[in-house]
Coordinates of C-alpha atoms in Angstrom, one line a residue:
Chain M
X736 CA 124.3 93.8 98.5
X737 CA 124.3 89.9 97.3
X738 CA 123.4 86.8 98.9
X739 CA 126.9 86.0 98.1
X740 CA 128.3 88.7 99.7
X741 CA 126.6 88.2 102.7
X742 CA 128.2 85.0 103.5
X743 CA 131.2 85.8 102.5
X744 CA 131.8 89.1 104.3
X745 CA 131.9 87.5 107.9
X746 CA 133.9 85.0 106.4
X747 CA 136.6 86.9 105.1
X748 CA 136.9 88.7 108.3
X749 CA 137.2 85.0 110.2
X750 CA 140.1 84.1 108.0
X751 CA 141.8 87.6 108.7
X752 CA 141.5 87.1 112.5
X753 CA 142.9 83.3 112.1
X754 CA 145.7 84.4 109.9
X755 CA 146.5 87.3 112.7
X756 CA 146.2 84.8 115.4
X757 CA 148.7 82.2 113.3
X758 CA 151.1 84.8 112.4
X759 CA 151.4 86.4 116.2
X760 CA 151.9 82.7 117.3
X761 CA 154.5 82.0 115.1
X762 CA 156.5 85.6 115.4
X763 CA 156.6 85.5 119.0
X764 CA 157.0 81.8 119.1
X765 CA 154.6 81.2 122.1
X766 CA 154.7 77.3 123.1
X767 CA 151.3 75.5 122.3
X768 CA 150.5 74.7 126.0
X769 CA 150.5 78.6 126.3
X770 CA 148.5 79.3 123.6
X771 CA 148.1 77.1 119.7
X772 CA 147.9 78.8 116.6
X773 CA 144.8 77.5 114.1
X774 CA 146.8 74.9 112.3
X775 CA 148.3 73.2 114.8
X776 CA 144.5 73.2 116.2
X777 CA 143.0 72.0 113.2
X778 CA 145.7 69.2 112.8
X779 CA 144.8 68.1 116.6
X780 CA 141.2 68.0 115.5
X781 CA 141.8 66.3 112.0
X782 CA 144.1 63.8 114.3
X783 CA 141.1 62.7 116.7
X784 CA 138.4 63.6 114.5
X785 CA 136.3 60.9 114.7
X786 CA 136.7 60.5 118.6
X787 CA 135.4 63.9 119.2
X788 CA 132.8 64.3 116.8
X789 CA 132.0 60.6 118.9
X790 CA 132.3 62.8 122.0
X791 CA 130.0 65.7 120.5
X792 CA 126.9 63.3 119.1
X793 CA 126.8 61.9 122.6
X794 CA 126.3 66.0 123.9
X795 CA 124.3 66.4 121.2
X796 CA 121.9 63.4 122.3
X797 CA 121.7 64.9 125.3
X798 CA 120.9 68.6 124.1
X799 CA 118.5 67.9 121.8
X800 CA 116.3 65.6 124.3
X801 CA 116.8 68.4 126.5
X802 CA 115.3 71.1 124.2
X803 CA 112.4 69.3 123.4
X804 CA 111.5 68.4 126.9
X805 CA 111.8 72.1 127.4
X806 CA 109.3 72.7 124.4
X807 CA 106.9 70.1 125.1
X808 CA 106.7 70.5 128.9
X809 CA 107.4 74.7 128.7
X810 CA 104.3 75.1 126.1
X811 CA 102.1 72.9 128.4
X812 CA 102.9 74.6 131.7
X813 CA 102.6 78.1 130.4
X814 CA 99.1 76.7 128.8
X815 CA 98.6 76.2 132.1
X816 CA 99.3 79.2 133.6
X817 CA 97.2 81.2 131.0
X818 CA 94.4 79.2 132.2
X819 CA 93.6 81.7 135.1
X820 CA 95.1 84.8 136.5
X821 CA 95.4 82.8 140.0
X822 CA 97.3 79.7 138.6
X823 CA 99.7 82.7 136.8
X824 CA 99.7 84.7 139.9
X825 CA 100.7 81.1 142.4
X826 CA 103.0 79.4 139.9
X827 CA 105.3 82.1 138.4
X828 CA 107.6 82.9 141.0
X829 CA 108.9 79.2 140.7
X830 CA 109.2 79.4 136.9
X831 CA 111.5 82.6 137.6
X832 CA 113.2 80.4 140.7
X833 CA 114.1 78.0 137.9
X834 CA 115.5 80.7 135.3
X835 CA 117.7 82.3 138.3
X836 CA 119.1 79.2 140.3
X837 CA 122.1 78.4 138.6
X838 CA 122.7 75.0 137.7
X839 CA 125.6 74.0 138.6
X840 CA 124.4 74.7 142.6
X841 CA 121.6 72.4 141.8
X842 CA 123.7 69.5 140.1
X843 CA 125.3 67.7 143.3
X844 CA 121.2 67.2 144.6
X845 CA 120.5 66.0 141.6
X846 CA 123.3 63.7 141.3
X847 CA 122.5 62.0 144.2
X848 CA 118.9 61.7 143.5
X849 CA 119.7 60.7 140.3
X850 CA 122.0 57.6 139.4
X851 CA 121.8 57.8 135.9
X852 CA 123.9 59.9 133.9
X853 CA 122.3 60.7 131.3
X854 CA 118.7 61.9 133.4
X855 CA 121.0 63.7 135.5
X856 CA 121.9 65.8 132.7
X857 CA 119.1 66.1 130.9
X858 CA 117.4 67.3 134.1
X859 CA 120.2 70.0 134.2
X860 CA 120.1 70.8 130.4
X861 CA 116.4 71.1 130.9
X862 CA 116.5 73.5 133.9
X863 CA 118.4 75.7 131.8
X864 CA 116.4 75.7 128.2
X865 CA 112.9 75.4 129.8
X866 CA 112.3 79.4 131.1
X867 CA 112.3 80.9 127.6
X868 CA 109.7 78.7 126.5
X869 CA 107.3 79.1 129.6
X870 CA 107.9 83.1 129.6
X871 CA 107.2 83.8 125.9
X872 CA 104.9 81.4 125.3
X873 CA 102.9 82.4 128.3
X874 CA 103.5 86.5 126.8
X875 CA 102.0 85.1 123.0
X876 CA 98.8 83.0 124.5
X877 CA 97.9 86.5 126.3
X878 CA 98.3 88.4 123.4
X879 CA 95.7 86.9 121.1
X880 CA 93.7 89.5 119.5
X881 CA 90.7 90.4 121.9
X882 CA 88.2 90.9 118.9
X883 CA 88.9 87.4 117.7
X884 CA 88.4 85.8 121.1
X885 CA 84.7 87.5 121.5
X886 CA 84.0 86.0 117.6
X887 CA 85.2 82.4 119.3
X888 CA 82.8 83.0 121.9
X889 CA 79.7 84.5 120.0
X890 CA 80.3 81.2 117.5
X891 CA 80.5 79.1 120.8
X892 CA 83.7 77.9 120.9
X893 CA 84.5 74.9 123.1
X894 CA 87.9 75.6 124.9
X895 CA 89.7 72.9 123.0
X896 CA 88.9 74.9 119.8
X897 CA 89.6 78.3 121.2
X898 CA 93.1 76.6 122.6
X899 CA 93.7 74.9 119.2
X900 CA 92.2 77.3 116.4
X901 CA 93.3 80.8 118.1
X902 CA 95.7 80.8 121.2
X903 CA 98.0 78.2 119.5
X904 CA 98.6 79.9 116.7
X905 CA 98.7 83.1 118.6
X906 CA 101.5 82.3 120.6
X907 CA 103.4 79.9 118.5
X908 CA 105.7 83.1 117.1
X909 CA 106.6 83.8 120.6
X910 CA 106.8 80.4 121.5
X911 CA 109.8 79.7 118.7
X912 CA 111.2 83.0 120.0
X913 CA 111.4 81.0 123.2
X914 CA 112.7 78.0 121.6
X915 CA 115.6 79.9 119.6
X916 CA 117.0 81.3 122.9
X917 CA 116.2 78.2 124.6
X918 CA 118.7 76.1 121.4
X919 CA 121.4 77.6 122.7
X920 CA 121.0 77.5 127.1
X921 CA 120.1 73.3 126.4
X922 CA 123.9 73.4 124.9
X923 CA 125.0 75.4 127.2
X924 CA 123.2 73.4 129.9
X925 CA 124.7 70.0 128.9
X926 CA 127.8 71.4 129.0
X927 CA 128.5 72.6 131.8
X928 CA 126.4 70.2 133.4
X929 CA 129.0 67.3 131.7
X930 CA 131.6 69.1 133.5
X931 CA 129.9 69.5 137.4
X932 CA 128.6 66.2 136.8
X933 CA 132.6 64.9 135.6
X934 CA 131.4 62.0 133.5
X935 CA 134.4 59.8 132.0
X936 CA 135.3 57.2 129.6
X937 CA 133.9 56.2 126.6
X938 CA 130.3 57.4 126.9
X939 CA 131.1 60.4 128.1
X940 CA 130.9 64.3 126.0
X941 CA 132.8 66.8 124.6
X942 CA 132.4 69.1 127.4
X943 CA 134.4 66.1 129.8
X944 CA 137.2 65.9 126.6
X945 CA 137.9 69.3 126.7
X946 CA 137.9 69.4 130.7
X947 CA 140.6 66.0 130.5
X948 CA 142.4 67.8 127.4
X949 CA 143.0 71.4 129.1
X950 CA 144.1 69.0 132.4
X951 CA 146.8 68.0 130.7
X952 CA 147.8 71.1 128.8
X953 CA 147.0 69.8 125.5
X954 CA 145.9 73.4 124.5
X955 CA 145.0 72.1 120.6
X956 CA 142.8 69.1 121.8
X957 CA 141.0 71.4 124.0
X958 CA 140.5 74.0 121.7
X959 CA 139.5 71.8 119.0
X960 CA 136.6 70.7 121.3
X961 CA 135.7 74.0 122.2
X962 CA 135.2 74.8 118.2
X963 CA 132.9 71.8 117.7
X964 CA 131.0 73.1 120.9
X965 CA 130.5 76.4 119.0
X966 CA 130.3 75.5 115.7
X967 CA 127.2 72.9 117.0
X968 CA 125.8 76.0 118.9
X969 CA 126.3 78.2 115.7
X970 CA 124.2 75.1 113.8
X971 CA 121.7 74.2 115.9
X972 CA 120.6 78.3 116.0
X973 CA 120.5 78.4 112.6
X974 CA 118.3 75.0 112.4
X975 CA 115.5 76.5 114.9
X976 CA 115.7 79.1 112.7
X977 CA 115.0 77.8 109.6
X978 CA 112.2 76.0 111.2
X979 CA 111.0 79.3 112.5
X980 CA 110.7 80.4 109.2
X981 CA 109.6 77.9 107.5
X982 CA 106.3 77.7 110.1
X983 CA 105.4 81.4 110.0
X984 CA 106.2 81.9 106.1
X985 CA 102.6 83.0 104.9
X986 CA 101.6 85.2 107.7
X987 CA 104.3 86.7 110.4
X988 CA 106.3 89.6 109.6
X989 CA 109.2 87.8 111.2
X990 CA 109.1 85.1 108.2
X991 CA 108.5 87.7 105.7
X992 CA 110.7 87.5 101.9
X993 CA 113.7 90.0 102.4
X994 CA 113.0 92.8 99.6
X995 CA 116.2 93.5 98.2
X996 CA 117.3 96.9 99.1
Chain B
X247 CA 56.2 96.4 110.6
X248 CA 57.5 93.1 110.7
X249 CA 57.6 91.5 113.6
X250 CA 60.9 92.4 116.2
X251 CA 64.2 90.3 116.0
X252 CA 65.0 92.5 118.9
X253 CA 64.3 94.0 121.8
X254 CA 65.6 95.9 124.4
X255 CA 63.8 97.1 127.5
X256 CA 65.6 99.5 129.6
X257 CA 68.9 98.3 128.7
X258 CA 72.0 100.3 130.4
X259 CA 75.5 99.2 130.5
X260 CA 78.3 100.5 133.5
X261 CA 81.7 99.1 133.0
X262 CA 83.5 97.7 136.4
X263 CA 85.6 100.8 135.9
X264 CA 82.2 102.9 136.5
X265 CA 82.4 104.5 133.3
X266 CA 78.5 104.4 131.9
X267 CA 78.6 103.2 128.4
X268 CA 74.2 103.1 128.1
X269 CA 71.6 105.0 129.7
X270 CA 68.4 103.0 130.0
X271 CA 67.6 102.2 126.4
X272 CA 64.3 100.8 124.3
X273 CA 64.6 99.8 121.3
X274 CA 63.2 97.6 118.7
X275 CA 64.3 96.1 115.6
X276 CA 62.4 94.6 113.0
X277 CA 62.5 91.8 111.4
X278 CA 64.8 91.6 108.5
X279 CA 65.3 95.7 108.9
X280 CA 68.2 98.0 107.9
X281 CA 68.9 99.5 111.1
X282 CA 72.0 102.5 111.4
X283 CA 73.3 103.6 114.8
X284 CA 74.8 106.7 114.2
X285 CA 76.9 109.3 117.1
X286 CA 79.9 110.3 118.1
X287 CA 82.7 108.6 119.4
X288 CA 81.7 107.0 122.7
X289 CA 78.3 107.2 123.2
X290 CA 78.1 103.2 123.2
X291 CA 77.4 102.5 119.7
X292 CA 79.4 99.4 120.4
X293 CA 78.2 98.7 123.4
X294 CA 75.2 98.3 122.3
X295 CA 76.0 96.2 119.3
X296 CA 78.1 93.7 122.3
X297 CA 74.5 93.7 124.3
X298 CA 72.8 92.5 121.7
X299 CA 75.3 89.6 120.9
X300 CA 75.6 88.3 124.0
X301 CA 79.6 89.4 124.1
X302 CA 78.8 91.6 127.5
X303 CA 75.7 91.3 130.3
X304 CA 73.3 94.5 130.4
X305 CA 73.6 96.1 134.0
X306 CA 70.0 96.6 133.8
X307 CA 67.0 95.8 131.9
X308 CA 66.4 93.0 129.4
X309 CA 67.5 91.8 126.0
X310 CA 64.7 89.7 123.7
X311 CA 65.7 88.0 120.7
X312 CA 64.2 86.3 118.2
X313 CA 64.8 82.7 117.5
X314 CA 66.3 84.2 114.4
X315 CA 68.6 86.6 116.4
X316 CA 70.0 84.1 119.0
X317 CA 74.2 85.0 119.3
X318 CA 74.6 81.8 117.3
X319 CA 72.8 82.8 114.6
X320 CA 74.2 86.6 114.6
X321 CA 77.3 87.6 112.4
X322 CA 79.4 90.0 113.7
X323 CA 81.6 92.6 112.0
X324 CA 84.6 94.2 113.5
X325 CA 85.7 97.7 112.2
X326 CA 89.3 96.4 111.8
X327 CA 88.7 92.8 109.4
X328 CA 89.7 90.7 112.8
X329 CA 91.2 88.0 110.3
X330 CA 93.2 85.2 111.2
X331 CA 97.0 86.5 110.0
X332 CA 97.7 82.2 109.8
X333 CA 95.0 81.5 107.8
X334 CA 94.1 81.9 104.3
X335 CA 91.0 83.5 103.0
X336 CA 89.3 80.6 102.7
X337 CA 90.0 79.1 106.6
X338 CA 89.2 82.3 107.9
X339 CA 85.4 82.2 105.8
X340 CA 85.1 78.9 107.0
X341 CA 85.6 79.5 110.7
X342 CA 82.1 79.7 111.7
X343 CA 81.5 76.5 110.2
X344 CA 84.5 74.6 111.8
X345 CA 83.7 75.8 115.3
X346 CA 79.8 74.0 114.6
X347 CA 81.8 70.9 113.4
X348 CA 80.4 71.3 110.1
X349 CA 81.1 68.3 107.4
X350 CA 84.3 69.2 105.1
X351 CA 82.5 68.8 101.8
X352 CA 80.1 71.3 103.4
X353 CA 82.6 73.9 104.4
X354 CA 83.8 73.9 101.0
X355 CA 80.6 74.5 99.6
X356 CA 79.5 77.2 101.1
X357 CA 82.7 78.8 101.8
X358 CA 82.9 79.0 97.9
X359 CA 79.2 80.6 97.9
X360 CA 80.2 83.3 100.5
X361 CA 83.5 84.1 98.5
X362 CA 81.5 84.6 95.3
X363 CA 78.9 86.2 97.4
X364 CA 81.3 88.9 98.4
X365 CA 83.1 89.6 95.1
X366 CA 86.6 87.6 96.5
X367 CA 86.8 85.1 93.5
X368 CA 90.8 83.9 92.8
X369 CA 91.7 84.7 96.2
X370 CA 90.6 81.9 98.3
X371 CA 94.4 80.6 98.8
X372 CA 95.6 84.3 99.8
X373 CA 96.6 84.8 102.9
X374 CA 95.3 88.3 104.7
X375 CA 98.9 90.0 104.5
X376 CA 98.5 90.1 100.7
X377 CA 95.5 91.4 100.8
X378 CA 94.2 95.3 101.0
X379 CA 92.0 96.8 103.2
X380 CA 89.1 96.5 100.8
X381 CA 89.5 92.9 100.1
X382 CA 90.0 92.5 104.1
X383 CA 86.8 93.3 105.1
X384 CA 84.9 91.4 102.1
X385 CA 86.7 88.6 104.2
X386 CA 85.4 89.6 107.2
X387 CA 81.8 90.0 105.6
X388 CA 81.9 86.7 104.0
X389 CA 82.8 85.5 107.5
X390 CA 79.7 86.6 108.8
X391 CA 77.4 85.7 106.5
X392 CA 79.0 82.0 106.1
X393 CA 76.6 79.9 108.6
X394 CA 73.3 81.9 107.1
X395 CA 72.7 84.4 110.1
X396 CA 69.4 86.4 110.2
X397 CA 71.2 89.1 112.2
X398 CA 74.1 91.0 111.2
X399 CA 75.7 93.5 113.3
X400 CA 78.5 95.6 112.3
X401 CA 80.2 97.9 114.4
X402 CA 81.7 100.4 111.6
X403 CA 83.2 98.3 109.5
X404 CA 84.3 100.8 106.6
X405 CA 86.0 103.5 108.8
X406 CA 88.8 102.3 108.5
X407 CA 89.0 102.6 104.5
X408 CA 89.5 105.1 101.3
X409 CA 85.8 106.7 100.2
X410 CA 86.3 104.8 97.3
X411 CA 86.4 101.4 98.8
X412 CA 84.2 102.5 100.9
X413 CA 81.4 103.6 98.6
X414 CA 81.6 100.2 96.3
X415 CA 81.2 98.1 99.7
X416 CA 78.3 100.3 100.7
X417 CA 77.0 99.3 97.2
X418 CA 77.6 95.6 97.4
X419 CA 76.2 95.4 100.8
X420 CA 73.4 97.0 100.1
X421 CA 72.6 94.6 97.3
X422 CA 73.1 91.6 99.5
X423 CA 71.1 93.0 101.7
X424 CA 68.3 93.4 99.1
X425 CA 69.1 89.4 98.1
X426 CA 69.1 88.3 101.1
X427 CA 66.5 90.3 103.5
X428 CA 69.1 89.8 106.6
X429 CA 68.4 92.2 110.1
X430 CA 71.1 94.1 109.8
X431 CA 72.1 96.2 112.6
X432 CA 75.2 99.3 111.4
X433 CA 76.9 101.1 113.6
X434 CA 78.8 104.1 112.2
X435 CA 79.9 108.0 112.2
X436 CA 79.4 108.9 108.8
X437 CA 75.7 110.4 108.2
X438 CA 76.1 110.2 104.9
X439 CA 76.9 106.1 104.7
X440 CA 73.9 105.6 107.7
X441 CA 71.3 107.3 105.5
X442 CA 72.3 105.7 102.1
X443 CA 72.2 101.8 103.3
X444 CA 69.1 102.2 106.1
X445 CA 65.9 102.1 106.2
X446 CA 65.9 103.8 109.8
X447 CA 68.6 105.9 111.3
X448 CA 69.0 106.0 115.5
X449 CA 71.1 109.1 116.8
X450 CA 72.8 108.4 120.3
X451 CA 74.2 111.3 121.8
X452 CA 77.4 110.6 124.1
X453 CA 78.5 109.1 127.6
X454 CA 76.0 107.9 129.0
X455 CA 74.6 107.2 125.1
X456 CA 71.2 107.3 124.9
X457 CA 69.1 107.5 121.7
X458 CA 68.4 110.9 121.1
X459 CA 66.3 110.8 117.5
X460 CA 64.9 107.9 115.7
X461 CA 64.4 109.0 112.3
X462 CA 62.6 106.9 109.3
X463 CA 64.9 107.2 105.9
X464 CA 62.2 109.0 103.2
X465 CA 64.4 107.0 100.3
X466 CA 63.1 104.1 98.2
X467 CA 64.2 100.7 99.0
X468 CA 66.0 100.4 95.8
X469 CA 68.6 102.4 95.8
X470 CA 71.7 102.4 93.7
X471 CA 75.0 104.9 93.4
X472 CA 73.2 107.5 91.8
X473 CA 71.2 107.9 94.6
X474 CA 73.9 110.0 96.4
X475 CA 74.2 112.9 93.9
X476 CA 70.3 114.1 94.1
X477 CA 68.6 116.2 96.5
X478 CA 66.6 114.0 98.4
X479 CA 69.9 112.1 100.1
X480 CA 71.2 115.5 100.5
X481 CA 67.8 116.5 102.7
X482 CA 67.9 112.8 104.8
X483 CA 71.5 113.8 105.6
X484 CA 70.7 117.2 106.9
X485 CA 67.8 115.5 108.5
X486 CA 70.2 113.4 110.7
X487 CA 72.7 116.1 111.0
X488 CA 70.3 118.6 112.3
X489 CA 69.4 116.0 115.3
X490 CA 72.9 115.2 116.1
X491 CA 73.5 118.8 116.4
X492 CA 70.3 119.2 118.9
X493 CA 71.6 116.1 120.4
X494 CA 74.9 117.6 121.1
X495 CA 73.3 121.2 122.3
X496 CA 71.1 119.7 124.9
X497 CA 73.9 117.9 126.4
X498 CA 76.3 120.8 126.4
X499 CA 73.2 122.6 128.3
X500 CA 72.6 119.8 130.8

C-alpha cells in the first residue's frame, strides 16, 4: 500500500461518516439545538473563527507549559527515585496518589490556594501529564543494560557520567513513551480544569467557550470548539511523535525506516 | 616465566543467593601471557574473569595485581558486543577515553588507530544496528584495547557467532596479540578455539568451579590458519578434552 493511500483511506471514511451525519440531519429535520449537521458547524466556526482559535492558543499556552513542567520535573523526580531502592520504595505510593486523585476533586484546594489563574491550571494540567513521565522514565533508567553499567564502573565512571553517558540515553525511549501519553492528559488536564476552575471573559479558553456555548444551546458553537479541542489533541500527538522519531532515528527499533511490505 | 600480572590466592566466590560460583582457587598469570579458561557452563569462568576486574569482591582469599593489571588498566570483553545502540562505532571505541576525560583531538586519534587496529575501516559513522555480529564484536575489541590496557579479559566473546567469523577473529586476535604482547585472559567452551590462541589452557570443572588441569599448549608461538588442519592441534585438543572428561568423571563420583 502507498503513502498516499494511507492518508487517504481514514480520510475517505471521515467524509462518509460526515456526509451520513449531514444527510440524517437534514432527512429527519432535527433542530440544531438538538443536534447540527457538519455545515451548519463549520459555518459557526468559519463565523467566529478567529475568536476561538483566540480561545484555543490561550489553552494551548496553558498545555504546553503544562507538558513540559511534567517532562522536566517527571524526568528529574524519577532520576530521583532510581537513585536508591529506599527513595523508590518511600516516594512511589505518592507518585501513584497523584496518577489516581482525580483532578477535578483537587481543583477547589487549589483554587483557593492559588489566586492566579493561570498557576491554578497549570498546577491541574500538570497533576494530570506528570505520572507517565515519572513511571516510564523511572521503568527505562532501571533497564539499562547490566553489562554496560559494570564497563562504566571498571573504566571508573563518575555518577554524572554514568547518569549522562548511559542511563540517559537508556531511558530516554521510555521517557518519550511517557511524554506521548502525557501530550494528550496535559490537554485533557487544562480542559477540564478550565471548566471546574470556570474562567470567563476575554482571557479565558476554549474549554470555558464551549461550556458558555452548550449553556445556551448554541449546539454549532459548541461543537465547533470541541473539534479545535480534538483536532489540537490529534496535532500535538503527532508533534511528540515526530520528535520521538526524529531523536531515536539511528538506533531504536521504534524509529526504524518502514520497509515497504 | 615472566613475572605475574596476577595472582590469586585462595580465591572463592558465594553469591548472596548461596549458590558457590568458586572453590578456593590459585592461580597465576604471567606477564603478557595467553591465558584460556576453558569448562562447562557454570563452573565460574566468569566469575573469575569479574574477580579479577574488580566488577565483584572475592568471599575469600586475595586478589594481586600488577600495576599493569589494575581494573583501570584492564579491557573487558562481553560475550554479547555490549555496544551503545545510540552511539556510532566510533563513540562507542571512544568510551574509555571519554570517561578519563581524554582531550578531543586525542580521542580521535586513537579511536582512528583502534578502528584500523581491528579491521573496522569505513564504518566509524555506523551505528551498531547496521552492523553484523562479526563487525560487532571488532567494536567491542577495539573498545578494549582503546586506552592501551596490559590486561585483556574476555569472557567468550565469539560464542555467539558463525565458525567462519569466528575463525577470522581468532586469526586477527591472535596477531594483535603477537603485535602487541597484551595479558590476555579467554574465557570460553570451545577446546578447539582455547588451544589455537593460548599458550596455556586452565580446565575448571563445574559448581563450585575449581581448576581441575592446567595444561601448557605444545604449539609454536607463531601460529597461523594452517595450523588447525595438522596433527599436532588435533593431539593439544584431545589433550584438553581428555582432562575435561576426567574433570567431569571425578565429579560425577564425588
Amino acid at each position: 500500500m502507498t503513502r498516499i493511500a494511507q492518508a487517504l483511506l481514514p480520510a475517505a471514511f471521515g467524509a462518509l461518516v460526515l456526509t451520513l451525519w449531514e444527510l440524517a440531519v437534514r432527512l429527519n429535520e432535527i433542530p440544531p439545538y438538538i443536534l447540527p449537521g457538519p455545515l451548519t458547524i463549520m459555518a459557526a466556526l468559519w463565523e467566529s473563527g478567529p475568536e476561538l482559535l483566540q480561545a484555543l492558543s490561550v489553552t494551548l499556552e496553558v498545555t504546553i507549559a503544562a507538558l513540559i513542567l511534567a517532562a522536566v520535573t517527571g524526568a528529574g523526580i524519577a532520576l530521583l527515585l532510581a537513585q536508591s531502592k529506599l527513595a523508590e520504595q518511600t516516594l512511589f505510593p505518592y507518585a501513584v496518589f497523584l496518577q489516581v486523585t482525580p483532578i477535578v476533586t483537587v481543583a477547589p484546594f487549589v483554587i483557593i490556594w492559588v489566586n492566579n489563574v493561570f498557576i491554578v491550571l497549570l498546577i491541574l494540567a500538570w497533576m494530570a501529564a506528570v505520572f507517565p513521565i515519572i513511571s516510564n522514565t523511572l521503568l527505562g533508567l532501571k533497564s539499562a543494560d547490566p553489562n554496560l553499567k559494570d564497563l562504566f564502573r571498571l573504566y571508573g565512571a563518575s555518577r554524572g557520567q554514568t547518569v549522562l553517558r548511559l542511563l540517559a540515553p537508556s531511558a530516554l525511549p521510555y521517557f518519550l513513551g511517557g511524554l506521548r501519553i502525557s501530550g494528550g492528559l496535559a490537554l485533557i488536564g487544562t480542559v477540564v480544569a478550565e471548566m471546574v476552575a470556570g474562567t470567563s471573559g476575554a482571557r479565558s479558553g476554549l474549554a470555558s467557550r464551549l461550556l458558555e456555548a452548550s449553556y445556551r444551546l448554541e449546539l454549532a458553537r459548541a461543537l465547533a470548539c470541541f473539534a479545535l479541542l480534538s483536532a489540537a489533541g490529534f496535532i500535538l500527538y503527532i508533534a511528540l511523535d515526530v520528535l520521538s522519531r526524529r531523536l531515536l532515528r539511528h538506533w531504536h527499533e521504534s524509529a526504524r525506516p518502514v520497509e515497504s511490505i | 616465566m615472566n613475572d605475574p600480572a596476577v595472582v590469586l590466592a585462595g580465591v572463592s566466590k558465594i553469591f548472596s543467593t548461596g549458590t558457590a560460583a568458586l572453590a578456593a582457587t590459585d592461580l597465576s598469570i604471567a606477564e603478557g601471557s595467553f591465558t584460556s579458561v576453558v569448562g562447562p557452563s557454570g563452573c565460574g569462568k566468569s566469575t573469575l574473569l569479574r574477580l579479577i576486574a574488580g566488577l565483584t569482591p572475592p568471599t575469600s582469599g586475595r586478589i594481586a595485581r600488577a600495576a599493569t593489571a589494575t581494573p583501570l588498566a584492564t579491557g573487558f570483553v562481553f560475550q554479547e558486543a555490549t555496544l551503545m545502540p545510540w552511539a556510532t562505532t566510533a563513540e562507542n571505541i571512544a568510551l574509555p577515553l571519554r570517561l578519563a576525560s581524554v582531550a578531543d583531538a586525542e580521542v580521535a586519534a586513537r579511536v582512528s588507530d583502534a578502528v584500523a587496529r581491528v579491521g573496522l575501516g569505513g564504518f566509524a559513522a555506523a551505528y551498531p544496528r547496521e552492523l553484523s555480529g562479526g563487525m560487532k564484536m571488532r567494536v567491542s575489541i577495539a573498545r578494549a584495547i582503546v586506552n592501551g590496557p596490559r590486561l585483556l579479559l574476555m569472557d567468550e566473546p565469539f560464542a555467539a557467532l558463525d565458525e567462519f567469523t569466528r575463525f577470522k577473529l581468532n586469526d586477527d586476535l591472535l596477531e594483535l596479540w603477537q603485535r602487541n604482547r597484551w595479558t590476555i585472559l579467554f574465557v570460553t567452551h570451545s577446546i578447539r578455539e582455547a588451544v589455537f590462541l593460548s599458550e596455556r589452557v586452565v580446565v575448571m570443572s563445574p559448581r563450585p568451579g575449581r581448576i581441575v588441569a592446567d595444561l601448557a599448549v605444545d604449539l609454536p608461538p607463531q601460529r597461523d590458519a594452517a595450523l588447525r588442519l595438522g596433527h599436532a592441534f588435533a593431539d593439544q585438543c584431545a589433550r584438553v578434552t581428555s582432562a575435561l572428561g576426567d574433570a567431569f568423571l571425578t565429579q560425577a563420583a564425588s
